[in-house]
Short mmCIF file of N, CA and C in Angstrom, two decimals:
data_model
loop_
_atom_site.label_atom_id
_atom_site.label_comp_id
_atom_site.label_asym_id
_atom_site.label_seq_id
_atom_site.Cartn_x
_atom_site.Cartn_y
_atom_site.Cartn_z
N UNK A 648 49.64 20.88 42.42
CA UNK A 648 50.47 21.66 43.34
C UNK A 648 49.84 21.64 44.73
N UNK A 649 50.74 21.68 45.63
CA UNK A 649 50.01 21.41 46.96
C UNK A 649 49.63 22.97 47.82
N UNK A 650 48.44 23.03 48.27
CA UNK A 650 47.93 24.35 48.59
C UNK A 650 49.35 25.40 49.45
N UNK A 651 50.07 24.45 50.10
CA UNK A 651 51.10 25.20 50.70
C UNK A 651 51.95 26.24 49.86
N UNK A 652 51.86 25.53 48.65
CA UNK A 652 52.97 26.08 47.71
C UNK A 652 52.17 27.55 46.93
N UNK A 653 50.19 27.00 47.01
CA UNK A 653 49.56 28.40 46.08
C UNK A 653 49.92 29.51 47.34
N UNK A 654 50.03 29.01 48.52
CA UNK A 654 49.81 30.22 49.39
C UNK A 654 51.15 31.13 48.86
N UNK A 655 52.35 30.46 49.37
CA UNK A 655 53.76 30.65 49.26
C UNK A 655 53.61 31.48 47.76
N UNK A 656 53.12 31.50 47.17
CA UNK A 656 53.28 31.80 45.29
C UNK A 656 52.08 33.27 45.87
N UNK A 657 51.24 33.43 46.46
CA UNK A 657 49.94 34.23 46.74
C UNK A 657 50.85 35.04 47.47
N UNK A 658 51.55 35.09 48.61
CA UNK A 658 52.03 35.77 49.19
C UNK A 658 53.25 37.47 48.56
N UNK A 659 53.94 36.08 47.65
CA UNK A 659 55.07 36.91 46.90
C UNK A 659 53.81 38.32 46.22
N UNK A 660 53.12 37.71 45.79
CA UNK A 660 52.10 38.67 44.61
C UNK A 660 51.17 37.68 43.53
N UNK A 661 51.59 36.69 43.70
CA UNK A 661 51.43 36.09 42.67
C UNK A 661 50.02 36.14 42.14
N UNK A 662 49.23 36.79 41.81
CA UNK A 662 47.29 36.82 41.13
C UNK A 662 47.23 35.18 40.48
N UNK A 663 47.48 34.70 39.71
CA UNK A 663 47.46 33.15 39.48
C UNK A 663 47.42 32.48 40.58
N UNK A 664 48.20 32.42 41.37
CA UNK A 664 47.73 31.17 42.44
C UNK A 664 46.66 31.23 43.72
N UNK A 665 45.54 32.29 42.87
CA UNK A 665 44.29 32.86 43.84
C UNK A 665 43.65 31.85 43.13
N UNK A 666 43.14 31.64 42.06
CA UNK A 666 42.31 30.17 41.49
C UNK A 666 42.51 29.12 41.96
N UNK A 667 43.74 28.85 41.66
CA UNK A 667 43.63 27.02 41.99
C UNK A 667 43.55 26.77 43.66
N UNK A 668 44.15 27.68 44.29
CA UNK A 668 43.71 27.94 45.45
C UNK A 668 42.40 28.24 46.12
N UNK A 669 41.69 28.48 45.45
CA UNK A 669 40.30 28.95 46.06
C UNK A 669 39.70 27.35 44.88
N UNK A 670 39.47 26.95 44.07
CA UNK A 670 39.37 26.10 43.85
C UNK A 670 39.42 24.48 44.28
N UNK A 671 40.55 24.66 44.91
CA UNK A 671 40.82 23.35 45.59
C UNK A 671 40.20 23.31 47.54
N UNK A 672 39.85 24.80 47.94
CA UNK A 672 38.72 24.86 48.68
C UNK A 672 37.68 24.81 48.81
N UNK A 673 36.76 25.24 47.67
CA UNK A 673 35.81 26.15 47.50
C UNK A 673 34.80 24.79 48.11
N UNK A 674 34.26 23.71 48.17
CA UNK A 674 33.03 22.51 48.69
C UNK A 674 33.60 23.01 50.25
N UNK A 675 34.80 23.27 50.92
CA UNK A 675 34.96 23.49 52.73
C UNK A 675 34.49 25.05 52.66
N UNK A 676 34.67 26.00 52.15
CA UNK A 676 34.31 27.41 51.79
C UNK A 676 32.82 27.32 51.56
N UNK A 677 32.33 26.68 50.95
CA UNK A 677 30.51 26.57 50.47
C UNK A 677 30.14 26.06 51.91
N UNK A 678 30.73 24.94 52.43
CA UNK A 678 29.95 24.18 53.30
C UNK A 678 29.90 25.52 54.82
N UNK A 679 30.77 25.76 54.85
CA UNK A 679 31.04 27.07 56.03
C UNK A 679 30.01 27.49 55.90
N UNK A 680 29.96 28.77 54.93
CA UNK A 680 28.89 29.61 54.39
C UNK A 680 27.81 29.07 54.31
N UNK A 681 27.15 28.24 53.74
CA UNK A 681 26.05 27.65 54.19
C UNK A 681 25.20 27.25 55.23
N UNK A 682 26.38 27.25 56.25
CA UNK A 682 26.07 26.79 58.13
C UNK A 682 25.67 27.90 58.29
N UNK A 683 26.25 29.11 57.89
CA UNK A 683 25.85 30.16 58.73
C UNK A 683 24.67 30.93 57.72
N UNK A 684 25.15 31.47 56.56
CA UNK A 684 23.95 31.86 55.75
C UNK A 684 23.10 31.16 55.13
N UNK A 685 21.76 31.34 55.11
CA UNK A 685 21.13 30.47 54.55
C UNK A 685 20.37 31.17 52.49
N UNK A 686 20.19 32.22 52.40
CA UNK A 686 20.19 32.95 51.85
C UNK A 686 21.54 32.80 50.20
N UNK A 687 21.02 32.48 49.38
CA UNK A 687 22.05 31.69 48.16
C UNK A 687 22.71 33.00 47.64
N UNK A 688 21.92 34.09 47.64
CA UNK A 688 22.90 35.60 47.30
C UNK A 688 23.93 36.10 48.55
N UNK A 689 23.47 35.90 49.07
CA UNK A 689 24.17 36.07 50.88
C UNK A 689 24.76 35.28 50.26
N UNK A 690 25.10 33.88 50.16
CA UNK A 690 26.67 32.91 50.70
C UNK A 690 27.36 33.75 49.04
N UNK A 691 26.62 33.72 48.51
CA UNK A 691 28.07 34.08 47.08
C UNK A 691 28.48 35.66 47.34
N UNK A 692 27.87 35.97 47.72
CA UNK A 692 28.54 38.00 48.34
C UNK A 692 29.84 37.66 49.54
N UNK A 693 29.17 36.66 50.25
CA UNK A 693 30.40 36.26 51.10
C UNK A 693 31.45 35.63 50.19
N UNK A 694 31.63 34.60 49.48
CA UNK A 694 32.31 34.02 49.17
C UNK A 694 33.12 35.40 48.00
N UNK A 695 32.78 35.92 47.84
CA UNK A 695 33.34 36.98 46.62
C UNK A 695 34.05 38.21 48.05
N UNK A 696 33.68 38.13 49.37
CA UNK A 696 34.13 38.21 50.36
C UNK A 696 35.55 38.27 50.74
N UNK A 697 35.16 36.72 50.57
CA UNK A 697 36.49 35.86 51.29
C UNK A 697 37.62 35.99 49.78
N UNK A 698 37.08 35.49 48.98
CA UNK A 698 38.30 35.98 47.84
C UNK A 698 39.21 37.17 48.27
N UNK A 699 38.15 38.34 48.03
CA UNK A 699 38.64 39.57 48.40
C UNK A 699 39.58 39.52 49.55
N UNK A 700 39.80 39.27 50.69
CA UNK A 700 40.10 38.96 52.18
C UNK A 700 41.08 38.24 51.80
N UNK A 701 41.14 37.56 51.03
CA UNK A 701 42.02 35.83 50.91
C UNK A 701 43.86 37.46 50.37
N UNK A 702 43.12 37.42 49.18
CA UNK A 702 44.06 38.68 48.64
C UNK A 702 44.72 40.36 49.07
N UNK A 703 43.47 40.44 50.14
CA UNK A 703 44.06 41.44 50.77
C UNK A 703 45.18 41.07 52.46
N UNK A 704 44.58 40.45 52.67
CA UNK A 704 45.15 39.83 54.05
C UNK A 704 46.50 38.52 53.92
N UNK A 705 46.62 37.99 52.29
CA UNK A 705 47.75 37.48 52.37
C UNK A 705 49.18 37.32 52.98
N UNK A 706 49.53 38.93 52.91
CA UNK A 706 50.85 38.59 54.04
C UNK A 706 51.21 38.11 55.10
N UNK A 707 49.65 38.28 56.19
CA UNK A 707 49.43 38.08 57.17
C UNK A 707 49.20 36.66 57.40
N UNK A 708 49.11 36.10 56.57
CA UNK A 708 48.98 34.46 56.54
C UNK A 708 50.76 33.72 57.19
N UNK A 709 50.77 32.82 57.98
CA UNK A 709 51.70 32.31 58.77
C UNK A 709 51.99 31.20 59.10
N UNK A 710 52.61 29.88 57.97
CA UNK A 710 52.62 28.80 57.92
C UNK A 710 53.05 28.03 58.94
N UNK A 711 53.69 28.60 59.85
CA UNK A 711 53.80 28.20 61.10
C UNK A 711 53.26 28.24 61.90
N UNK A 712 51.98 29.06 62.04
CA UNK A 712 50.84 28.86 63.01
C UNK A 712 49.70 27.62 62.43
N UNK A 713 49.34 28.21 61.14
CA UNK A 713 48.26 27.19 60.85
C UNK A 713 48.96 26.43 58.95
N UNK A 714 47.55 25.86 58.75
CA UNK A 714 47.76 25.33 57.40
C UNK A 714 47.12 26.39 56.63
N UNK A 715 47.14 26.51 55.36
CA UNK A 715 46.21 27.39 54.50
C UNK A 715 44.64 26.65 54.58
N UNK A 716 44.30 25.28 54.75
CA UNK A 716 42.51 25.42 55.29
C UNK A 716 42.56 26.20 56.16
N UNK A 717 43.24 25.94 57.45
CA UNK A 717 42.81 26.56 58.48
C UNK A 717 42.27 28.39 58.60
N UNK A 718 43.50 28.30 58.17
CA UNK A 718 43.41 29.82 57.55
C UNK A 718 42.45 30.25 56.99
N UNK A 719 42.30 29.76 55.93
CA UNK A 719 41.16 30.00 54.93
C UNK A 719 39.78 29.97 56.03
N UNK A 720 39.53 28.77 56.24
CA UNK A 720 38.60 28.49 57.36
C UNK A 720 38.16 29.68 58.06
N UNK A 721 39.28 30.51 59.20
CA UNK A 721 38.96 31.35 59.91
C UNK A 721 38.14 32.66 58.51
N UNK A 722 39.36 32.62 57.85
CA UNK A 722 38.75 33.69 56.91
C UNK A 722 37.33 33.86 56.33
N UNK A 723 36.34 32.80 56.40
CA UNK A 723 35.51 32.25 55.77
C UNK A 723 34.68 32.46 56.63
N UNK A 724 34.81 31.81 57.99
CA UNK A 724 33.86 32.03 58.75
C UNK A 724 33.85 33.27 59.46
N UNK A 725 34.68 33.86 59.95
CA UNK A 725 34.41 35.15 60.20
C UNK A 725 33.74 36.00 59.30
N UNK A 726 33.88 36.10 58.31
CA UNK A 726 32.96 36.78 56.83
C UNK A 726 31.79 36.73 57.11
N UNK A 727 31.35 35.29 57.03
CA UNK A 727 29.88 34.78 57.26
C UNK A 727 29.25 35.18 58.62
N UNK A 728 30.19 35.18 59.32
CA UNK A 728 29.32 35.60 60.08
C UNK A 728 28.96 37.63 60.73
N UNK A 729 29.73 38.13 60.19
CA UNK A 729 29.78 39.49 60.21
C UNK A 729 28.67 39.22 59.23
N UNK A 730 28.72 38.86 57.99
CA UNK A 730 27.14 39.30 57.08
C UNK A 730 26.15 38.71 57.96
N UNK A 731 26.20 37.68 58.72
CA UNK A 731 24.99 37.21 59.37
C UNK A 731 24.62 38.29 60.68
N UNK A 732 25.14 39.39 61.11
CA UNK A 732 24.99 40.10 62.12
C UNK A 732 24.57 41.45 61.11
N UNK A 733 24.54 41.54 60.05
CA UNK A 733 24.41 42.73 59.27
C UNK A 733 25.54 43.95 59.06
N UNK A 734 26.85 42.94 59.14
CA UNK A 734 28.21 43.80 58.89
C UNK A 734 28.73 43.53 57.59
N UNK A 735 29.07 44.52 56.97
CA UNK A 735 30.00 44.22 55.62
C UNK A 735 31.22 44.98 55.61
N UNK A 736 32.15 44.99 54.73
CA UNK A 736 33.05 45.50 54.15
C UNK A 736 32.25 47.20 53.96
N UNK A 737 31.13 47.43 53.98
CA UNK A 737 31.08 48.72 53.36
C UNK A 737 30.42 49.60 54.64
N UNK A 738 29.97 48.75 55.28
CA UNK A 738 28.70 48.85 55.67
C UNK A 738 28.76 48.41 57.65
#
């Protein structure tokens, strides 16, 4: 299935098309996170992050501005780098 279609399926509600979707990213998602964190518990707190983010911020996703990498992309790196300044979700 082509990522356009997990987004489109993610958007409605769909919890299934958060895997194959984050799956068929996850080596451009690692490689991000890695640029910026260097720390191997750091990049997987982010990446459990960006999941989170991927699912909460779905609606807001807009196939007419970008692609779902792109998207994803911003999502990813902004993460990484708020943990790299000592910002979290909680914190």
């Amino acid at each position: 299935m082509d990522p356009s279609a997990w987004m489109e399926r993610l958007q409605q509600g769909d919890r299934e098309a958060l895997e194959p979707l984050l799956a068929h990213y996850e080596g451009m998602l690692r490689y991000i996170v890695s640029g910026v964190l260097s720390d191997p518990h750091r990049q997987e707190d982010c990446l459990a992050e960006v999941r989170l983010k991927l699912w909460e911020k779905r609606e807001q996703y807009d196939p007419e501005r970008s692609s779902p990498a792109t998207w994803l992309t911003v999502l990813c790196r902004n993460a990484a780098y708020s943990r790299s300044m000592g910002f979290t979700e909680t914190g």
